[in-house]
XYZ file of C-alpha atoms in Angstrom:
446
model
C 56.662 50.823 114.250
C 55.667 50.218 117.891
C 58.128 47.232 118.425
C 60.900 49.854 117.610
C 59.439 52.859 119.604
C 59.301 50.413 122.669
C 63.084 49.817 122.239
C 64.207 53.508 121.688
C 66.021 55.699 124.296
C 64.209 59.080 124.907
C 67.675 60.815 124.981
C 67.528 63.340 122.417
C 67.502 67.158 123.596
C 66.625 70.477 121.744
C 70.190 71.472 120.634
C 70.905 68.105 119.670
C 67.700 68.002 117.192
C 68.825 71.356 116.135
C 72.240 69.972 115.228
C 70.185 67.036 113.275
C 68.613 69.668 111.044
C 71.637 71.745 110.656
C 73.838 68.293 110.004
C 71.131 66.518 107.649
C 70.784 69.508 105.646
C 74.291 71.254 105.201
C 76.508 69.333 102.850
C 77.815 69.503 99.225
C 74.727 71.850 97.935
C 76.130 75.247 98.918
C 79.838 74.220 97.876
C 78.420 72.198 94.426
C 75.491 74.173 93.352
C 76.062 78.026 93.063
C 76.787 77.416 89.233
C 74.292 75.597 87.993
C 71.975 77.972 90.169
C 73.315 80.963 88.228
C 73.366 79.122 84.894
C 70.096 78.174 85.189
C 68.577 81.678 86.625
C 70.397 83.268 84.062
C 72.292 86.390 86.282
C 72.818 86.222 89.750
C 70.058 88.936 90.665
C 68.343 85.870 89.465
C 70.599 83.301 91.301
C 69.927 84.867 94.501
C 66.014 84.983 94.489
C 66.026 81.393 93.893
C 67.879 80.722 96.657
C 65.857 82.868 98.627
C 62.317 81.078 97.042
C 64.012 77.741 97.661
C 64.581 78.765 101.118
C 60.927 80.011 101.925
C 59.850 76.890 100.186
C 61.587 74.825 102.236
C 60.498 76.754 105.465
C 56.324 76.683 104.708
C 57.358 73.477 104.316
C 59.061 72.622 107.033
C 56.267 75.127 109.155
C 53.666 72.704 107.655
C 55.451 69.484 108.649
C 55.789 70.513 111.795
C 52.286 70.431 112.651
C 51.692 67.197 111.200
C 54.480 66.309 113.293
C 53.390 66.858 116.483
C 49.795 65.359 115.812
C 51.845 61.620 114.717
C 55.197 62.017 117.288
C 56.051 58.727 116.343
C 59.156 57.563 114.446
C 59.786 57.296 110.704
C 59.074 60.321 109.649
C 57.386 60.719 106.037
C 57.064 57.124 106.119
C 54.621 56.879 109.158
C 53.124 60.469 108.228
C 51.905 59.388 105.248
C 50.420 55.534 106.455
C 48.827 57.466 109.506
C 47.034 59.680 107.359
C 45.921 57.822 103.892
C 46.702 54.054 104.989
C 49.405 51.749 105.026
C 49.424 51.713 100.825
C 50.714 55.542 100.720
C 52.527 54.824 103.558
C 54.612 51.954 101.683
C 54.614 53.629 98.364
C 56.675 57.056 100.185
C 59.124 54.303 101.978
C 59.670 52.320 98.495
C 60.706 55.801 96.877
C 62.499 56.451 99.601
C 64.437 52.844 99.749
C 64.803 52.459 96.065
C 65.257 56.352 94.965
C 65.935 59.140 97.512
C 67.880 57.652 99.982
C 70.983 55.927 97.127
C 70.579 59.062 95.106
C 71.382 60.834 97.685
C 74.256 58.808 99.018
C 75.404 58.281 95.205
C 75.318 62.137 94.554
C 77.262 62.824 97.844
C 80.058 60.421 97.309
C 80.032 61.819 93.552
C 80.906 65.159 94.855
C 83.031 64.102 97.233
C 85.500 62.222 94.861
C 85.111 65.222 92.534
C 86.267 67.773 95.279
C 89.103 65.289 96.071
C 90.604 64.529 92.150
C 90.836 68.127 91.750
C 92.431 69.050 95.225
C 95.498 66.266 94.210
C 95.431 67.435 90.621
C 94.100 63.575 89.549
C 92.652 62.461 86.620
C 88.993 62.765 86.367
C 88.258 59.027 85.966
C 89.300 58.927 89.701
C 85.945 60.455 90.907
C 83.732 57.652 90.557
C 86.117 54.787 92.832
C 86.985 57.421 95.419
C 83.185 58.038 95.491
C 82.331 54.657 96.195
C 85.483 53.951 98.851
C 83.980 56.881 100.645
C 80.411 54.914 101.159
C 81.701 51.902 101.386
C 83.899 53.128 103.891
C 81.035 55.035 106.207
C 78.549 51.905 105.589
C 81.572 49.822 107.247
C 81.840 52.184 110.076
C 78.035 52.369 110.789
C 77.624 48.296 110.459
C 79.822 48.367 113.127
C 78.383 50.596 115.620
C 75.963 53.509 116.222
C 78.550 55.320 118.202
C 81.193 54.791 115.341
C 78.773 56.788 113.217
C 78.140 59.262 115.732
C 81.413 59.950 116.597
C 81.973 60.763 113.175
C 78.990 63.302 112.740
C 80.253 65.284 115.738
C 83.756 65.406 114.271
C 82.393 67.110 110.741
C 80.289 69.438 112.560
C 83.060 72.117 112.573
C 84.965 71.315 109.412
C 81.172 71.533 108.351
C 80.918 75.115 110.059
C 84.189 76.673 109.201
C 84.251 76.608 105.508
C 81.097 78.428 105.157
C 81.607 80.999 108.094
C 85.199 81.731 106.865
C 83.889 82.021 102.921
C 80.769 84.064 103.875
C 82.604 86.730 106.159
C 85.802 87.399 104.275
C 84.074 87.189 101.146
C 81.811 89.946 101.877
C 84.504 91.952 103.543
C 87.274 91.293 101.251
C 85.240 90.652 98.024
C 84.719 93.569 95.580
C 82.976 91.787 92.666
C 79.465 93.658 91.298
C 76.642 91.757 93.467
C 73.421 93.013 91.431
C 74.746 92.328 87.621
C 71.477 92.206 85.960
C 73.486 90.653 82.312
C 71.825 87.414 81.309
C 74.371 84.977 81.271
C 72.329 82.952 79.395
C 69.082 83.420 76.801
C 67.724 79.894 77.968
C 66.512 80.559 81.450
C 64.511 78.368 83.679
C 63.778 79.541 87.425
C 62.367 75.638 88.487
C 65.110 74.098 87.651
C 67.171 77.389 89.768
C 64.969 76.046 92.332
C 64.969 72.501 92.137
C 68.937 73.070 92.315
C 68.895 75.081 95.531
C 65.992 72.440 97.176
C 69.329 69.789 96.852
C 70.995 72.041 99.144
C 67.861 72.627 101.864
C 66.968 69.176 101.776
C 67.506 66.449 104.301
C 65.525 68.367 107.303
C 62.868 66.092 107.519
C 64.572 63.298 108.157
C 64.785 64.593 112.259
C 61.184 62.486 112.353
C 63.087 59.459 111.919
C 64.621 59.854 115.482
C 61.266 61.557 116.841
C 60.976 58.341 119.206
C 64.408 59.371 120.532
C 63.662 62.316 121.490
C 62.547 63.733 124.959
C 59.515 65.374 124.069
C 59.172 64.964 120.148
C 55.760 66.759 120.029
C 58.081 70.361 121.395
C 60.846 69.640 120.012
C 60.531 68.660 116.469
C 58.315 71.998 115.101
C 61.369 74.179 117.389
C 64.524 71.673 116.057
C 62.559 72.239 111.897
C 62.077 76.020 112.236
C 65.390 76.793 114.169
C 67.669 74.856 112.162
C 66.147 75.672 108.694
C 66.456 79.304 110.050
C 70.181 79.081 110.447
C 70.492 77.278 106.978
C 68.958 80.054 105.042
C 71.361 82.402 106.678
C 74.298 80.544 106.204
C 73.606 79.747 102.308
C 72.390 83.675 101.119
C 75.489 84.572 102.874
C 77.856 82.213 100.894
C 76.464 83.014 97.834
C 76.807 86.635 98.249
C 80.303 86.203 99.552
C 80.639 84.211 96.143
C 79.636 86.536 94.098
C 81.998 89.573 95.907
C 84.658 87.373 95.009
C 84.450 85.604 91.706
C 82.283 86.961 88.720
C 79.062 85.001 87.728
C 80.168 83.734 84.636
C 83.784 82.317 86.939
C 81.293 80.722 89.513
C 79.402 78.801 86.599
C 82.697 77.890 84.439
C 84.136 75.996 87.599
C 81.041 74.210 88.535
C 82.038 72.339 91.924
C 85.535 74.005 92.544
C 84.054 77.607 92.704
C 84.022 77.274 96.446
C 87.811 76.509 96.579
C 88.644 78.787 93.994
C 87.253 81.635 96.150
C 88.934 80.540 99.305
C 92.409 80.310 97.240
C 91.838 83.628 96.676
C 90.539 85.334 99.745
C 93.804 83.304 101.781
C 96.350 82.356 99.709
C 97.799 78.898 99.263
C 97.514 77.380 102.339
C 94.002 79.001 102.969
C 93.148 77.685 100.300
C 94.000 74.190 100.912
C 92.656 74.378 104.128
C 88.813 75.633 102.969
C 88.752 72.923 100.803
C 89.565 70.359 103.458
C 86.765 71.891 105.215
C 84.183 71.560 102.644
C 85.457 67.520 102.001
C 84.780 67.113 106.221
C 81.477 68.956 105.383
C 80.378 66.507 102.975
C 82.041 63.580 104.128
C 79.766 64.136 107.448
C 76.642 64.595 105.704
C 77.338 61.606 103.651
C 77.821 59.469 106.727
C 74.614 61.515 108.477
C 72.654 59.602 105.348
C 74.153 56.266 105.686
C 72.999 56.769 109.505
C 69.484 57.739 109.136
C 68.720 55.569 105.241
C 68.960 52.654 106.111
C 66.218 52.956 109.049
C 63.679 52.983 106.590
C 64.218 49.952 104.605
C 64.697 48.431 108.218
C 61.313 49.677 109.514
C 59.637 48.427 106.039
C 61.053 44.830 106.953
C 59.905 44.982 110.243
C 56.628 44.908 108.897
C 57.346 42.369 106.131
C 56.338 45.293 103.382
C 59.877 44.366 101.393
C 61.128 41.332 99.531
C 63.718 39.414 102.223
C 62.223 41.452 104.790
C 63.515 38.656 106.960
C 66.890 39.360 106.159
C 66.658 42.983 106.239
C 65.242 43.511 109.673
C 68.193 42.018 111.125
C 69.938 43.477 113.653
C 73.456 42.449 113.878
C 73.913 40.352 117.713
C 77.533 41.831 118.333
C 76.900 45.472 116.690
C 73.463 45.960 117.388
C 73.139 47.675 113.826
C 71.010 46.877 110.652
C 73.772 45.512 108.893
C 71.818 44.311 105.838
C 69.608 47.214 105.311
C 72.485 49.132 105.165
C 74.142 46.986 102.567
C 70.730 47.367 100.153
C 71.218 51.070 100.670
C 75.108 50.891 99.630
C 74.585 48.476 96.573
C 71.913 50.060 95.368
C 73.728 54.089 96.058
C 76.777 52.260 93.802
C 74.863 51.468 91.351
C 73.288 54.923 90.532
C 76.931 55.883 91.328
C 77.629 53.843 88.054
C 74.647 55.127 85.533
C 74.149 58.722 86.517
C 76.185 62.274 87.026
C 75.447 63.954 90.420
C 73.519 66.745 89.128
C 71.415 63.926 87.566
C 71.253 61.912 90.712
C 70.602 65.027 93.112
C 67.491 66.437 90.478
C 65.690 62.654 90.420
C 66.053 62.434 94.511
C 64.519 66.022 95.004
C 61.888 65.112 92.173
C 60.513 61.586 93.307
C 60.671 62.969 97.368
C 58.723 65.990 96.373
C 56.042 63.991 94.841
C 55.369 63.382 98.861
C 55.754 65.609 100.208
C 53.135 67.233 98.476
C 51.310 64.643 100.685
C 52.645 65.610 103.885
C 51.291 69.321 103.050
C 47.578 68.151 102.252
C 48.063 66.145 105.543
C 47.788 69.503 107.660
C 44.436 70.454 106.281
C 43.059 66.413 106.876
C 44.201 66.154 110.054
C 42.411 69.293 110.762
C 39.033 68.088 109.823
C 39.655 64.688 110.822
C 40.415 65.808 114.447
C 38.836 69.481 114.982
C 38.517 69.525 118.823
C 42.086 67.923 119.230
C 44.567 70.327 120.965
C 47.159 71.378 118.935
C 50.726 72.282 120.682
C 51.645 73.664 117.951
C 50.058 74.841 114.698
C 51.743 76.255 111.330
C 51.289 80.098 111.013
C 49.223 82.101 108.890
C 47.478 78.968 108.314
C 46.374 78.359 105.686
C 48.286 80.681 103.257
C 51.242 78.586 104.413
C 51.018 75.244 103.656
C 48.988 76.504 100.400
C 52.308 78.213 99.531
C 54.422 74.746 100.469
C 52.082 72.856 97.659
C 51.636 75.669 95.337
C 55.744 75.940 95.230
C 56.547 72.452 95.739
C 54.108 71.678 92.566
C 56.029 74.055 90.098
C 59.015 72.233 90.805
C 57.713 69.275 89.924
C 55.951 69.863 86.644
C 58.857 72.457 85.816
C 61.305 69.211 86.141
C 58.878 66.935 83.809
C 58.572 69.964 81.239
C 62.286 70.499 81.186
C 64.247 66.784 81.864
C 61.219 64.388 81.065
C 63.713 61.039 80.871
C 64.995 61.586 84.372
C 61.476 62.187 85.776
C 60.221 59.401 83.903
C 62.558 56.739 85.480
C 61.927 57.765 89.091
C 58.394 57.436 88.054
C 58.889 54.023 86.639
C 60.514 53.119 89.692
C 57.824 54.636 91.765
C 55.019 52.875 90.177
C 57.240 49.746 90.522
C 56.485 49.729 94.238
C 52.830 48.942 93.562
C 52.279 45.509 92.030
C 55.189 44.824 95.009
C 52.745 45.535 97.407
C 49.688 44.115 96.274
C 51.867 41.008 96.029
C 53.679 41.071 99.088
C 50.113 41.886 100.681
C 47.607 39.801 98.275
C 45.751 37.753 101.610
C 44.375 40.730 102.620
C 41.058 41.803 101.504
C 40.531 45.396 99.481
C 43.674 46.558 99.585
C 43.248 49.408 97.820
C 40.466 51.373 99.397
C 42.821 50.243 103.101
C 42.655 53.650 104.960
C 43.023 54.924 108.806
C 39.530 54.467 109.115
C 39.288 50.624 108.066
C 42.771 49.352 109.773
């Protein structure tokens, strides 16, 4: 990735990389997945301690990261993470998944919820959801073929429909809201805490993807542990305090029985009619900006794969558009292949296959702490993970449950994204078949 890094503006600051976090992360989980949370945990005692587990999850994690941040500063992310530590075969395999899987389920299950959100505010019929979904992408891929400040223009004007739903909802729902909090009645007798916690890890996820502007920024190997740990800080907050509100508001089994409109169904009644048009405005400007925050920052990796002819028409796809400046055609793979997901799969389905194949990595990433430690011992650290190394221990420990938890209980979903995975490997050795022992390649030998 050094061509890139050489062409990259150091321009980003702390509270910008902050914002990244906050902006990459905060989208349709909070408003889309208190339901299936509390179906799934089976009361909302329940609910709220997987929230709560999700969210220290996601912070070891992100604590863990961190430090193998600052030892690779570079940009890309997981990608580059994962080549500079067990070779440029792991490193491809984690941007395939990323290409081919994460990154268009992701998009798909955005725009999914989006044209849900929207049918239901206009009183449409439910075979709407699916084309306003995919005007929504195609829309935002338009926009960000066209420009970097198009697409940045339009993350800075979600930021505060993005705020104001979930401030509003979380203090007048605890002020106003007299529902019973603690109900300890099962709502249901088939109860399954991983998937609870695979569904909240939808809503925390995205906050790794500030490594794939660490070359932007003015000192990556400060700011990235401080922009991870102080925007997943303000995250947690802002999501237990929702889901309380929630819960003040609208009884458990009302929160699972409306599914993606519990969110507006609280605000109509905390403010009336017009309050409660306005929420849900907020929450469609909340998504719609995360949704264009992933069309942004996809698309870089199936551009940074090209660059170093490691996809099929990486010629094509490592073009950078001469009037725009953007990479028009990696963004197109990213929309066509987001559609077609769009096409095969529900959201819920799209969101649980993302969070399943990227987890399989991140695992990775959290063994990478403890290599890079013995690979590098007298190497000054500006910043290490705490209570190391009960920490990243507790990122694997928790980010392996989830995993086998999602085999045991949806085995055909896992399945495909592990077809698809595995796809990526006979891709390689054929896209890299002149070079000699590919598979034992590691840091040691490049």
């Amino acid at each position: 990735m050094n061509n890139l890094e050489g062409q990259l503006r150091k321009e980003i600051g702390l509270t910008v990389s902050i914002s990244i976090v906050i902006g990459t992360v905060i989208g349709s989980g909070i408003f889309m997945k208190p339901g299936k949370v509390i179906a799934s945990a089976g009361d909302p005692s329940m609910a709220l301690l997987a929230w709560v587990l999700g969210g220290l999850l996601t912070l070891a994690a992100g604590l863990t990261i961190a430090e193998v941040s600052t030892q690779i500063p570079k940009t890309g992310g997981l990608y580059v993470y994962l080549e500079e530590v067990y070779g440029k075969i792991w490193g491809f395999m984690s941007g395939w998944v990323q290409t081919i899987i994460y990154g268009p389920a992701v998009i798909g299950a955005l725009g999914l919820y989006f044209g849900s959100l929207v049918i239901h505010m206009f009183g449409m019929a439910d075979g709407w959801k699916t084309s306003i979904g995919i005007a929504a992408i195609v829309f935002l891929a338009v926009m960000n073929s066209l420009g970097a400040k198009w697409g940045g223009w339009i993350q800075t004007a979600a930021t505060l429909g993005k705020l104001m739903p979930i401030a509003l909802i979380a203090i007048f729902g605890i002020w106003k809201g007299h529902g019973q909090l603690w109900n300890t009645g099962e709502l249901s007798s088939q109860t399954n805490m991983g998937v609870a916690i695979l569904a909240t890890l939808w809503a925390y996820d995205g906050w790794i993807l500030i490594g794939l502007v660490a070359g932007e920024m003015k000192n990556p190997a400060k700011m990235l542990p401080r922009a991870i740990i102080g925007g997943l800080a303000v995250v947690i907050v802002a999501y237990l305090s929702v889901n309380v509100a929630l819960l003040h508001v609208l009884s458990a089994d009302q929160i699972v029985a409306l599914g993606d409109n519990a969110a507006s169904q609280a605000a109509s009644l905390l403010f009336g009619e017009i309050g409660g048009k306005l929420i849900p405005i907020g929450i469609l400007i909340s998504i719609f900006g995360c949704l264009n925050g992933k069309i942004f920052t996809f698309p870089r990796i199936p551009f940074a794969m090209a660059e170093r002819a490691q996809l099929p028409f990486s010629r094509v796809l490592s073009k950078v558009h001469e009037r725009f400046g953007t990479p028009v055609f990696a963004i197109l793979l990213e929309t066509m292949i987001a559609i077609l997901l769009m096409l095969l799969g529900n959201p819920d389905r799209l969101s649980d296959i993302a969070i399943f194949a990227i987890y399989i990595f991140y695992i990775q990433a959290f063994l990478a702490a403890f290599i890079l430690r013995k690979r590098n011992p007298g190497k000054a650290r500006i910043y290490s993970v705490p209570l190391y190394p009960i920490t990243p221990i507790l990122a694997i420990i928790g980010s392996g449950y989830v995993i086998v938890s999602t085999v045991m209980t949806n085995p055909s979903d896992t399945m495909f994204a592990i077809a698809l995975t595995l796809i990526g490997l006979p891709l390689y050795l054929l896209l890299n078949r002149s070079e000699a022992q590919i598979l034992v390649d590691s840091p040691s030998n490049r």
